[in-house]
XYZ file of C-alpha atoms in Angstrom:
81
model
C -64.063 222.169 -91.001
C -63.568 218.421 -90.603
C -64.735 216.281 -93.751
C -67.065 212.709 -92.376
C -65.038 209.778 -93.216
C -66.750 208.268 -96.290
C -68.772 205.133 -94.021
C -70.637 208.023 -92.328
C -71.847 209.917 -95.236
C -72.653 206.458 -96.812
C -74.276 204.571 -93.325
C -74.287 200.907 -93.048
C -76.658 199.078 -94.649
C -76.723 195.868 -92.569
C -79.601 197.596 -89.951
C -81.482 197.980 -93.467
C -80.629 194.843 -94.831
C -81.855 193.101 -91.885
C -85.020 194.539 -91.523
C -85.446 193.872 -94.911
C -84.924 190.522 -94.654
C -87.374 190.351 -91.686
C -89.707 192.127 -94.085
C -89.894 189.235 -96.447
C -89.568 186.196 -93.882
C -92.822 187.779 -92.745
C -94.305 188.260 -95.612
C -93.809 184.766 -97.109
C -95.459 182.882 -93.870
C -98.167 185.442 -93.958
C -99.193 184.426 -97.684
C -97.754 180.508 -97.580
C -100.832 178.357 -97.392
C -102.689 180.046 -94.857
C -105.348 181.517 -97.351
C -105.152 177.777 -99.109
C -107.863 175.464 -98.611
C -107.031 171.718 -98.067
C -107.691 169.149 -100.587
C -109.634 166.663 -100.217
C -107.632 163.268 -100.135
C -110.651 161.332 -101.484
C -111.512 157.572 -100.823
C -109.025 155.134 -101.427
C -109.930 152.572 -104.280
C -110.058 149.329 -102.587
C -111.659 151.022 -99.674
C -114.697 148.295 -98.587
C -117.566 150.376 -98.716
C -116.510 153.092 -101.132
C -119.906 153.654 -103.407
C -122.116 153.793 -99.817
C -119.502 156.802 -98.851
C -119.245 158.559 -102.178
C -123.798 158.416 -102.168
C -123.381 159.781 -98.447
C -121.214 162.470 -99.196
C -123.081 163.271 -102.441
C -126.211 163.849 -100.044
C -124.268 166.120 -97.412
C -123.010 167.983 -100.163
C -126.910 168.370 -101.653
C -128.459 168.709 -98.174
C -125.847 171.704 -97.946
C -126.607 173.653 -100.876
C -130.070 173.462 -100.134
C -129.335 174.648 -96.668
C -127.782 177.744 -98.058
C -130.641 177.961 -100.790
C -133.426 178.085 -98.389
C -131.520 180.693 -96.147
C -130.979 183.101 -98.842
C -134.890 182.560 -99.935
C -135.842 183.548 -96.526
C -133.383 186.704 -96.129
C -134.522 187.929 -99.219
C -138.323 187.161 -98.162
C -137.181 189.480 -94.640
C -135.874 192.359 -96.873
C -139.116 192.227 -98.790
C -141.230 193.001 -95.609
């Protein structure tokens, strides 16, 4: 009976090695910044008109809420029926 030279018994770890390596290439752009949200940059201070944009913002922001407010009042009233 012929003995395997030791490389055989052992196997080559590059095929692994690379796939590893795939492995975590993947896996880092899969979880870098794509669940992140983007922050706002805000208004620049000597912007001209920056108190008429921060009051217009304020009342998208307000008009949104109660947007999402008044929907859940109405689901709520359809589950009730």
């Amino acid at each position: 009976m012929v003995m395997k030279s030791k490389k055989e018994v052992q196997g080559d770890t590059e095929g692994e090695r690379a796939q590893q390596k795939k492995a975590n290439e993947a896996k880092k752009l899969r979880l870098s910044g794509k669940n992140k949200a983007e922050k706002d940059p805000g208004i620049p201070n000597n912007w001209p008109l920056k108190e008429q944009e921060l009051k217009t913002l304020e009342a998208r922001r307000t008009k949104a809420i109660e947007e999402l407010e008044q929907n859940k009042a109405e689901r709520k009233e359809r589950l009730n029926e």
